[in-house]
XYZ file of C-alpha atoms in Angstrom:
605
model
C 79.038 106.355 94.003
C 76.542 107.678 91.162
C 77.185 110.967 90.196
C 73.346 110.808 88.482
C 71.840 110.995 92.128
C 71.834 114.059 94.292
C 73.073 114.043 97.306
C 71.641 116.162 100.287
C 72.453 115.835 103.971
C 70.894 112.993 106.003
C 69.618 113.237 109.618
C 71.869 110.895 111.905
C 74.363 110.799 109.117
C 77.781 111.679 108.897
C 77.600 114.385 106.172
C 81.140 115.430 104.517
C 81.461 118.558 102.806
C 84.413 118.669 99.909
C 85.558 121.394 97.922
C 88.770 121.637 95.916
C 90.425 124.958 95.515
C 88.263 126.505 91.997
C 91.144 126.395 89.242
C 91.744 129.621 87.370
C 90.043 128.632 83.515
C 93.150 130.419 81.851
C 95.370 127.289 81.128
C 96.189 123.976 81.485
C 96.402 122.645 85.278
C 100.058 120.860 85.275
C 100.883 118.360 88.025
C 101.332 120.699 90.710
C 97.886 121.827 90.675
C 96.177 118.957 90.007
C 98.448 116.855 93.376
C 97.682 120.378 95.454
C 94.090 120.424 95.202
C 91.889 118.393 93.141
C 93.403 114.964 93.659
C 93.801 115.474 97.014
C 90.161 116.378 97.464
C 89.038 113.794 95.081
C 90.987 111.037 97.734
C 89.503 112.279 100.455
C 86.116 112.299 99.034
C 86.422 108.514 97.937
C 87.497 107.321 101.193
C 84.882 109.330 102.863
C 82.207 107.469 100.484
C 83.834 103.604 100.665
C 83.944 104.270 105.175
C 79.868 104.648 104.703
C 79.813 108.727 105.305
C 77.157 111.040 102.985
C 79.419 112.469 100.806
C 79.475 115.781 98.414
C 82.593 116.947 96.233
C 82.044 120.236 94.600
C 84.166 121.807 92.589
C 84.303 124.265 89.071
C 86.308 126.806 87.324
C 87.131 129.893 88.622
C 86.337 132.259 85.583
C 85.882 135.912 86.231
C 88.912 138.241 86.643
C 92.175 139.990 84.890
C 93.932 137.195 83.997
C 91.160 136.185 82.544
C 90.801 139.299 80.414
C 94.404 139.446 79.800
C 94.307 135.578 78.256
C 91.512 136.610 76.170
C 92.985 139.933 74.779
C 96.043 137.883 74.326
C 94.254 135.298 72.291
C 92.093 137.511 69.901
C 88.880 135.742 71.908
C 86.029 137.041 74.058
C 86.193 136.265 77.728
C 83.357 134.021 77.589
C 84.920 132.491 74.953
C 88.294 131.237 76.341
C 86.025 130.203 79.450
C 84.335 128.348 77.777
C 87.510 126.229 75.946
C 89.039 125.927 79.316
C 86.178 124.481 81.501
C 86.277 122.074 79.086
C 90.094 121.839 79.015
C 89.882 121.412 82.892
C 86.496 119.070 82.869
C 88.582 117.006 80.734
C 91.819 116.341 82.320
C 90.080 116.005 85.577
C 87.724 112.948 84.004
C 90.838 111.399 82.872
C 92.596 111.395 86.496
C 89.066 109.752 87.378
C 88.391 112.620 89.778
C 84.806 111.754 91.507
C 82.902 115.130 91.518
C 79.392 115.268 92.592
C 79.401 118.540 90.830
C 81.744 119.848 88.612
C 80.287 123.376 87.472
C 82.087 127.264 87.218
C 81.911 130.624 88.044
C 80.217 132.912 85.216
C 76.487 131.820 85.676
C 73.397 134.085 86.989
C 72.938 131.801 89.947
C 76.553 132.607 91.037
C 76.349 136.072 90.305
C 72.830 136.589 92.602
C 74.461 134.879 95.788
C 77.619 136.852 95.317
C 75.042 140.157 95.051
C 73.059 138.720 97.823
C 75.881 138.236 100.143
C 77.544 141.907 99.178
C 74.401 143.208 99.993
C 74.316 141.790 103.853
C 77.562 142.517 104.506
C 76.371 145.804 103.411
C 73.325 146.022 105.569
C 75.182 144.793 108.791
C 77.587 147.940 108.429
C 80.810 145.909 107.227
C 81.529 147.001 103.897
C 83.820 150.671 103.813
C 84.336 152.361 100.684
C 87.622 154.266 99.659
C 88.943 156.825 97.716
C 92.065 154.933 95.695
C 95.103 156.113 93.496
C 95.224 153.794 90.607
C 96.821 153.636 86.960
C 94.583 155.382 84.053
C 95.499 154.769 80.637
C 94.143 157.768 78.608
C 95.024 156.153 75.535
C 92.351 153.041 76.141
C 89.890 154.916 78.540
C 90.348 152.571 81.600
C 92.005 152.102 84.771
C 94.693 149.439 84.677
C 93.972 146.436 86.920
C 97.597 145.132 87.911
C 98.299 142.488 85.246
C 97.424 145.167 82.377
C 100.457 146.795 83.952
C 104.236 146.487 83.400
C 107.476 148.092 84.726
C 111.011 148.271 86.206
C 111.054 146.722 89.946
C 111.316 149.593 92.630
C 113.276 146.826 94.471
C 115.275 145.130 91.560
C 115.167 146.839 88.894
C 114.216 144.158 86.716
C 112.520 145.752 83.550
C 109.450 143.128 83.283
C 107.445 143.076 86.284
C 103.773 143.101 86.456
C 101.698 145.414 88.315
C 101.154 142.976 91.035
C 104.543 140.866 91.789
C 108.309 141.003 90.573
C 109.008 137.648 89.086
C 112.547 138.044 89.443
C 113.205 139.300 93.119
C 109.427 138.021 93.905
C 108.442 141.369 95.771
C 104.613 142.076 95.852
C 103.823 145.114 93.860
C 101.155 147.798 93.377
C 100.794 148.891 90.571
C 101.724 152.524 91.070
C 104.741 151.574 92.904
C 106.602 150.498 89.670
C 109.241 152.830 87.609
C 107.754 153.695 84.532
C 105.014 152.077 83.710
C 103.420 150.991 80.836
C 99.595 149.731 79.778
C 99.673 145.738 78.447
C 97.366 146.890 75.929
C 98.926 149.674 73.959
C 102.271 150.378 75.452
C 101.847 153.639 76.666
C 102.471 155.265 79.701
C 99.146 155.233 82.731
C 99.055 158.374 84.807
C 97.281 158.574 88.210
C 94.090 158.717 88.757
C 91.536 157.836 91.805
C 88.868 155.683 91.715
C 87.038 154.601 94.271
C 86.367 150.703 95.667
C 84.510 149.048 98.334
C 86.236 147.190 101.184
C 85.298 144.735 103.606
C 86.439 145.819 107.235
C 88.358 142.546 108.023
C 89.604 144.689 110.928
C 86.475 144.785 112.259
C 85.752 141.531 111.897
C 89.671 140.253 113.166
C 87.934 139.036 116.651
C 85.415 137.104 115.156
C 87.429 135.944 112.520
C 89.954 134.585 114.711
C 87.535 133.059 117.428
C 86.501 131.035 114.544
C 89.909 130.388 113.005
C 90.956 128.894 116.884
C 88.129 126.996 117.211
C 88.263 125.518 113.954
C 91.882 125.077 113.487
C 91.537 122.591 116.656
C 88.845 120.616 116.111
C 89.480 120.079 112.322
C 93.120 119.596 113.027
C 94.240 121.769 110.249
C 97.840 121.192 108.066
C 100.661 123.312 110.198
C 101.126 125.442 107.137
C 97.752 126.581 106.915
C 97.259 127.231 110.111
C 100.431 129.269 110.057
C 99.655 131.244 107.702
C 96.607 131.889 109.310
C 97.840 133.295 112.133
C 100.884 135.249 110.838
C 97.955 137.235 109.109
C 96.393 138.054 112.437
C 99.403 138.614 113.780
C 99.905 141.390 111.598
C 96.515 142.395 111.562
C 93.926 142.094 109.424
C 93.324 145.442 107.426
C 90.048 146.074 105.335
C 90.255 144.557 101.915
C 89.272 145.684 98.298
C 86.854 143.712 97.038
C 85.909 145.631 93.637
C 88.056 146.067 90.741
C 87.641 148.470 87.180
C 87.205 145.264 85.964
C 84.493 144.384 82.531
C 84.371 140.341 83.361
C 82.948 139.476 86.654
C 80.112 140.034 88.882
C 78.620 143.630 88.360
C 78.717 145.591 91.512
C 75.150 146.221 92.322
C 75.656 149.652 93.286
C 74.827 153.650 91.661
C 78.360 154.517 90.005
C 80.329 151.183 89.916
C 78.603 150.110 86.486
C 82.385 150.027 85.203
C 83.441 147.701 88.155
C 83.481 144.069 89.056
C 83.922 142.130 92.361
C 87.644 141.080 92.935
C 87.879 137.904 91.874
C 89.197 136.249 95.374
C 86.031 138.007 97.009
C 83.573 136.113 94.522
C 85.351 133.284 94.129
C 85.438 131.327 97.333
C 81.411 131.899 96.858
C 81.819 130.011 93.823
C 81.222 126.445 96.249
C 78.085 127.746 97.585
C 77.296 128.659 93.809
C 78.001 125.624 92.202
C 76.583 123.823 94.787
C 73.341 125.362 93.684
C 73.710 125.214 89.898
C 73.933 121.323 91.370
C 70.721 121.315 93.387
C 67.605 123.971 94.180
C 68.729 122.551 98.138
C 72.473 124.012 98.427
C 71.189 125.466 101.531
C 70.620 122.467 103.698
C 74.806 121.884 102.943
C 75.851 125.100 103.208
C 73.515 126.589 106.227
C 73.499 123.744 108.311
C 77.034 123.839 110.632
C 75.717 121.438 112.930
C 75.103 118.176 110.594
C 77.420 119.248 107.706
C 81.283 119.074 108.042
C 83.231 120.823 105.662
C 86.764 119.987 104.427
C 88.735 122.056 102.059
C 91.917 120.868 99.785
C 94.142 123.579 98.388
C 97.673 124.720 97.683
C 99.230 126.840 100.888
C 99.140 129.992 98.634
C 95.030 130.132 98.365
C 95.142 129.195 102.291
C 94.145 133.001 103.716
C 91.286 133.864 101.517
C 89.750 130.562 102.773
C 90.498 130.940 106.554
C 89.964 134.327 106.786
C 88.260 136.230 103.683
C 85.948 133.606 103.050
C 84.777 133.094 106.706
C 84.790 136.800 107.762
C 82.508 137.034 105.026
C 80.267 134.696 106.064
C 80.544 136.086 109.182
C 79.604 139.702 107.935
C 76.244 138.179 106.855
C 74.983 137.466 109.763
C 73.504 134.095 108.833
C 73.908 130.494 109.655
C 76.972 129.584 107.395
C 78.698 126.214 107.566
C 81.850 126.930 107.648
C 85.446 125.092 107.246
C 85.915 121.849 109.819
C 89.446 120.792 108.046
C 92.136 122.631 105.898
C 94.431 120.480 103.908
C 97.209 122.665 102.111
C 99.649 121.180 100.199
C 103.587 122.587 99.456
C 104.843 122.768 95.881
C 105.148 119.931 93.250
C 108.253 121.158 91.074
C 109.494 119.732 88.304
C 112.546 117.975 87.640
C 115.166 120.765 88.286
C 112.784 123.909 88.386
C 109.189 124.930 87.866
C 105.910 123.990 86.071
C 105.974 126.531 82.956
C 103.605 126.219 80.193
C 105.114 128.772 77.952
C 108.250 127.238 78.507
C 107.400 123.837 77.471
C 108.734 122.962 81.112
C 106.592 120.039 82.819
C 103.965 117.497 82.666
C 100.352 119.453 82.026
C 96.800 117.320 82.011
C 96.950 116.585 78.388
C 100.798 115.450 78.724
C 100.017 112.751 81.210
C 97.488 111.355 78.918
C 99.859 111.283 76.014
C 101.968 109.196 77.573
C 100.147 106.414 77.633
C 100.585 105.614 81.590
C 97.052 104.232 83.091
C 96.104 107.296 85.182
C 96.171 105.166 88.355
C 100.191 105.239 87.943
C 99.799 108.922 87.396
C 97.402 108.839 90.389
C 99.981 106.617 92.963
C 103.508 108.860 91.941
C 101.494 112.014 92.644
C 99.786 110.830 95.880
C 102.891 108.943 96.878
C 104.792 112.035 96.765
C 102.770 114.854 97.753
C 103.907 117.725 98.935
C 102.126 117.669 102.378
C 104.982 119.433 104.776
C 107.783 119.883 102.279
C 107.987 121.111 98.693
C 109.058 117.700 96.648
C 109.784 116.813 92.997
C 108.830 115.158 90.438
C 111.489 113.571 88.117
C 111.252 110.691 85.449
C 113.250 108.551 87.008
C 111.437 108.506 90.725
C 108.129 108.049 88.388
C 109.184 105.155 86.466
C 110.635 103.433 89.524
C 107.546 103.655 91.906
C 105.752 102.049 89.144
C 108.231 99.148 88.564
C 109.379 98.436 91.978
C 106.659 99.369 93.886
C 103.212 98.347 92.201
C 104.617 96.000 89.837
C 106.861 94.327 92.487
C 104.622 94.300 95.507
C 100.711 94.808 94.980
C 100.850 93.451 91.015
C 103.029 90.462 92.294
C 101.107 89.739 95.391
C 97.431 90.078 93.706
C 98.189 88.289 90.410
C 100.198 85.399 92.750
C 97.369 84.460 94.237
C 94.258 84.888 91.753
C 96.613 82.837 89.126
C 97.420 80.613 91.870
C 93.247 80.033 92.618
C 91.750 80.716 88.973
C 89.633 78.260 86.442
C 92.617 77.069 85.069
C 94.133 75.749 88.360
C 93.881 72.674 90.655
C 91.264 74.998 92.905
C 88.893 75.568 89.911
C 88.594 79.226 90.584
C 86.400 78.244 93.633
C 87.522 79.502 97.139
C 88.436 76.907 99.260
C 87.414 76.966 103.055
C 90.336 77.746 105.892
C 91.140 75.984 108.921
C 89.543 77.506 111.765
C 92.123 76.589 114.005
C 94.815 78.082 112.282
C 92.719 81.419 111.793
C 91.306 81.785 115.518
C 92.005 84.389 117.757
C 95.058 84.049 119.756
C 96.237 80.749 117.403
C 100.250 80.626 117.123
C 99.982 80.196 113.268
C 101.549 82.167 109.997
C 97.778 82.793 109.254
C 96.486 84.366 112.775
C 99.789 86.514 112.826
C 98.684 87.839 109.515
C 95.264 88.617 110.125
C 96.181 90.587 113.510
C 99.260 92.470 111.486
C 96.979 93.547 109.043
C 94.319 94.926 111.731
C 97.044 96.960 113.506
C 97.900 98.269 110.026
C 94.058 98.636 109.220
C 93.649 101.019 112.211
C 96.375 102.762 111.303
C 95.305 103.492 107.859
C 91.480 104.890 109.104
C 93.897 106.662 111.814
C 95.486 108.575 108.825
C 92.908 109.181 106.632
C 90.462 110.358 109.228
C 93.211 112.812 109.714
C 93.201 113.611 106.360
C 97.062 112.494 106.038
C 96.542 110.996 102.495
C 99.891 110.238 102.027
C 100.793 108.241 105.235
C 97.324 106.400 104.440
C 98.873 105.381 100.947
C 102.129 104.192 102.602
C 99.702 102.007 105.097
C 97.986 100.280 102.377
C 101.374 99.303 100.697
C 102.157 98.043 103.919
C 99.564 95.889 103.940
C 100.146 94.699 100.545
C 104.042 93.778 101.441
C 102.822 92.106 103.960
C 100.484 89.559 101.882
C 103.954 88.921 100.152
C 105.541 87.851 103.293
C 102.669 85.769 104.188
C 103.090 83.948 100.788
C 106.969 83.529 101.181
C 106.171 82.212 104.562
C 103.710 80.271 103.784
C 105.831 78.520 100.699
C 102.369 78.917 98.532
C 102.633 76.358 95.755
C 102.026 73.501 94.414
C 103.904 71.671 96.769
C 102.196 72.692 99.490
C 99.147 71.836 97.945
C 99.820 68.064 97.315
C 101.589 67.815 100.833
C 99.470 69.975 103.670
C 96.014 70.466 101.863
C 94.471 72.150 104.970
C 97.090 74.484 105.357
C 96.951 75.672 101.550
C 93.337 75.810 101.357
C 93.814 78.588 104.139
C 96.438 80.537 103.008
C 94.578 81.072 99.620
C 91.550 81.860 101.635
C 92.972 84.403 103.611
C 95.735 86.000 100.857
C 91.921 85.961 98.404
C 90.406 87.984 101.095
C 93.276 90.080 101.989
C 93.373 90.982 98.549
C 89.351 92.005 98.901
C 90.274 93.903 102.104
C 93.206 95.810 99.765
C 91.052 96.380 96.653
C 88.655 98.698 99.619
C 92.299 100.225 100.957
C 93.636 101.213 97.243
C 90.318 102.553 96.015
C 90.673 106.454 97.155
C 94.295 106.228 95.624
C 93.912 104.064 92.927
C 89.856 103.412 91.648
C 90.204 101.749 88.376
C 93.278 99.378 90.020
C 90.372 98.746 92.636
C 87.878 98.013 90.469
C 89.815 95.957 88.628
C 90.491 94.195 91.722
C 86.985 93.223 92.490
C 86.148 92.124 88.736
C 89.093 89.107 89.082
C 87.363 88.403 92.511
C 83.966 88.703 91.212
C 83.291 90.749 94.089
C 80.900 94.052 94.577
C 83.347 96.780 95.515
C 83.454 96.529 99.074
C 83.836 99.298 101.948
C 86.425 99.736 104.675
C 85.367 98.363 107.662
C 87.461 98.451 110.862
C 88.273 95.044 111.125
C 89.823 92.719 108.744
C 87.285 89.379 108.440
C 86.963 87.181 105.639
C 83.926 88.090 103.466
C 84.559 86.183 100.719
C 83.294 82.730 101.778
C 84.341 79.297 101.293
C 82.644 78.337 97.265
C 82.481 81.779 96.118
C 83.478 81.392 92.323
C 86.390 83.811 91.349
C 86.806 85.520 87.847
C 90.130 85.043 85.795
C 93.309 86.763 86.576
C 94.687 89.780 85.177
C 98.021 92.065 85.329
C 97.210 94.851 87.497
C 100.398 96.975 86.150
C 102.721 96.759 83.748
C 106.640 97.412 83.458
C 107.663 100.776 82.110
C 111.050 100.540 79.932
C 113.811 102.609 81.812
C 114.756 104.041 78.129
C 111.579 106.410 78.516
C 113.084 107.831 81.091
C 115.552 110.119 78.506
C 112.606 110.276 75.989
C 110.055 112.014 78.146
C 112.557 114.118 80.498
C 113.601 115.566 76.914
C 110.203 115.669 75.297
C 109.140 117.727 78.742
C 112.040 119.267 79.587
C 112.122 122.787 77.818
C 114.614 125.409 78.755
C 114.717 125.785 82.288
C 115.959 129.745 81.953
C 117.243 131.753 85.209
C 114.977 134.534 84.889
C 116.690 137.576 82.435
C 118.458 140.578 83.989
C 119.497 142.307 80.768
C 116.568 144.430 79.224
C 114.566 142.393 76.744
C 111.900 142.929 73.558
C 108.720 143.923 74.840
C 105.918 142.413 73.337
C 102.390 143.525 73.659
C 101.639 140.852 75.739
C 103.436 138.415 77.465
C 103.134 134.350 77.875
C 101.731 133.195 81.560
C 104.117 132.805 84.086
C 105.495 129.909 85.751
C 102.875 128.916 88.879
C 103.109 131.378 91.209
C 103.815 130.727 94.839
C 103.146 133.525 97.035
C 101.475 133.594 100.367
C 101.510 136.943 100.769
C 98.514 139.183 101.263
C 97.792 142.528 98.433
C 95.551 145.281 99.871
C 95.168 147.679 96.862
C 92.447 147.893 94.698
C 93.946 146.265 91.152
């Protein structure tokens, strides 16, 4: 992989499409987000590039919108501004958990803003864009309409004094705006009255049939995640309804149209054309990738909330334009990551964020293992301190570390072997032979299958549990095999192959761990004094008989169980039910816990 080259389909190629879900620039991306979407896409993307396939992995910062607007007001910044911090913020922790972008860009430049324009303006032409007259909150004390987070009020459904103009964060109800008992403007404290303003739509009811042809057709052939694909269809189910897609917004994409010079484009209409964007802020050809459905195949990594503005906004869009689009092969939407005993909450000091993880000191393979090892993929799970610290001690320390290091130390420069790979029996490693060694190599073959079984799916977890399998079963191969020095002085022949297979096993494994684990993999090949190697489907011994090894090296190293207590306190804030008794208002309030709603607004906020 060199991220210095650009990479553009290839005729007779397999050509794989990756985006991760755009993260909103207004924070820090804690564990959850970084497991739900970005790791995931950056595994997928490795092991798509190490099996051979032409590979591009786009992602960026999603930067226009309110929260945007309401971090900035909240900060005493412009928007551009606290952008600009947080791409950096993001670029940052992202380079740290080794993520492998072709292309990480953002939102808020002119090249995104003319293909969002371009592609109002055909939806426009080909008669699916409505526009509506809509009741909305006016603050006469600021001049503006409210967009829903520069709105607070008393729940209609739970009375619960603090909700925001879009969602009650105590009973979780989804909100508009107008719906809430006294409101009150973010930005001054007084009380909005009613206005109208009026908003264009896109007639996803028009577009339902097409929408869901796709969506059908897609769904099975891509083999989306059950979730997604739920979700999906409970939204046709209830029927799609035309959506807002401007706001009485200042930061975003101006509306290119006589009397919205005030508005914006929502943010979840402009964002999903963010890939196509970035994708051209990365090359002048974004077109042969994104307009090419026959040779490009596009997969898509997200949490489950973000699922129906890619399976059905996004693509009716696309559709509404009349033109070519490639459009998504494979969704892959994760659950929830929580945290210890509640949620992520950066104002509430509760959970590991980017920045946290790197303070820890913990190589961000570890990081990188937990997270994959334990991601979310049909059930919300947890992370805790405890689980954390023993995955790395039992599980890499104890079986990869102890298999890998066994055997280097066992055939290094500073051993009877010399560090040169010795040459195995062919007897005891032919096909159908009733040795130790043959039993290994066809074990590890089923297992090998498996693993490109799994990953091909684009079930990253399962594939991570395969490699470890693989890995244990080195270690039984060793115990079987009695692998010392013993063994060398008595039954020569037999030891010779044993280290030659376990050496190339180890090759085979440093190929397997790469997508999980790249700097573990790396390291891999550097005590082999091997090129990184791909992932073939059968397991053969490449490394031949004289091939000089380098010196070995602790892959992993044990964490003390006393930093268990130190970090769950150091991380742990308050975890607070949320308040029922009226509380100070302040003029603005922190950002909320990660939200985790699948439901769909239709009002223009």
């Amino acid at each position: 992989f060199d991220p210095s080259k650009t990479v553009l389909p290839e005729a007779g190629a397999k050509n794989v499409l990756i985006t991760s879900a755009l993260p909103y620039v207004n924070n820090v991306p804690h564990l959850g987000n970084v497991i739900g979407s970005t790791l995931s896409a950056d595994v997928f993307a490795r092991y798509s590039r190490v099996r051979g396939n032409n590979t591009l992995f786009i992602c960026g910062t999603d930067e226009y919108g309110t929260a945007t607007e309401t971090k900035a007001l909240e900060d005493g910044v412009t928007c551009q501004e606290l952008c600009d911090k947080y791409h950096q913020v993001h670029k940052e922790v992202y380079e740290w958990f080794d993520l492998s972008f072709n292309h990480f860009g953002r939102t808020s430049t002119q090249k995104h803003s003319e293909i969002v324009r371009g592609i109002f303006g055909q939806c426009v032409d080909n008669g699916y864009v409505l526009e509506k007259e809509v009741p909305q909150l006016y603050c006469e004390q600021c001049c503006r309409y409210l967009a829903d987070r520069f709105v607070e009020g008393t729940c209609p459904k739970c009375a619960y004094d603090d909700a925001r103009g879009d969602q009650c964060d105590k009973c979780g109800t989804l909100l508009n705006a107008i719906e809430l008992i006294d409101p009150r403007c973010k930005l001054d404290n007084n009380r909005p009255v009613v206005r109208t303003s009026m908003h264009q739509y896109i007639d996803l009811e028009r577009l339902q049939p097409q929408c869901k042809a796709f969506a059908e057709k897609s769904s099975e052939e891509g083999k989306w995640t059950a979730n997604s694909l739920a979700i999906t269809n409970n939204w046709f189910k209830e029927g799609l309804e035309p959506r807002c897609i401007t706001r009485d917004l200042k930061w975003g994409v101006p509306v290119p149209l006589p009397g919205y010079e005030n508005k914006v484009f929502y943010v979840w209409f402009d964002a999903c054309i963010g890939y196509p964007s970035i994708t051209a802020n990365y090359t002048s050809d974004w077109e042969l990738w994104w307009k090419n459905p026959d040779n490009v195949a596009l997969y898509q990594f997200m949490g489950k909330d973000n699922v129906p503005f890619h399976t059905i906004v996004f693509p009716s869009t696309q559709i509404a334009t009349g033109d070519n689009w490639t459009q998504l092969h494979h969704m892959s939407a994760c659950e929830y990551l929580n945290y210890e005993s509640g949620k992520f909450s950066k104002s509430r000091g509760v959970g590991v964020f980017g920045n946290n993880a790197q303070d820890t000191g913990v190589p961000p393979d570890v990081w990188r293992y937990f997270l994959l090892s334990n991601r979310p993929e049909s059930a919300d799970s947890v992370f805790t301190w405890g689980d954390f610290v023993a995955r790395n001690n039992n599980e890499l320390l104890a079986n990869v570390g102890n298999f890998c290091n066994r055997v280097i130390k066992f055939l290094d420069a500073n051993t009877k072997y010399a560090g040169v790979l010795p040459t195995a029996d062919p007897a005891r490693i032919a096909a159908g032979a009733d040795t130790s060694d043959r039993r290994l190599i066809d074990d590890v073959n089923v297992l090998l299958a498996r693993y490109i079984e799994k990953m091909d799916g684009v079930h990253i977890k399962a594939g991570l549990r395969t490699v470890m399998e693989i890995s244990a079963r080195g270690n039984l191969y060793l115990q079987e095999s009695k692998l010392d020095n013993t063994l060398f002085n008595e039954n020569r022949i037999q030891c010779d192959t044993v280290v030659a297979v376990a050496t190339n096993l180890i090759y085979l494994l440093s190929a397997l761990f790469h997508p999980f684990m790249p700097a573990t993999s790396a390291n891999i090949s550097r005590q082999l004094n091997a090129p990184e190697r791909t992932v073939t489907d059968t397991f053969e011994l490449d490394l031949l008989p004289g091939h000089v090894i380098g010196n070995a090296d602790y892959l992993f190293t044990r964490i003390d169980e006393k930093k268990i207590d130190e970090w769950r306190a150091k991380y742990g804030g308050k975890q607070e039910e949320m308040p029922s008794q009226p509380k100070p208002k302040s003029k603005f309030k922190k950002s909320q816990s990660q939200s985790q709603s699948n439901v769909k607004p239709e009002v223009a906020n």
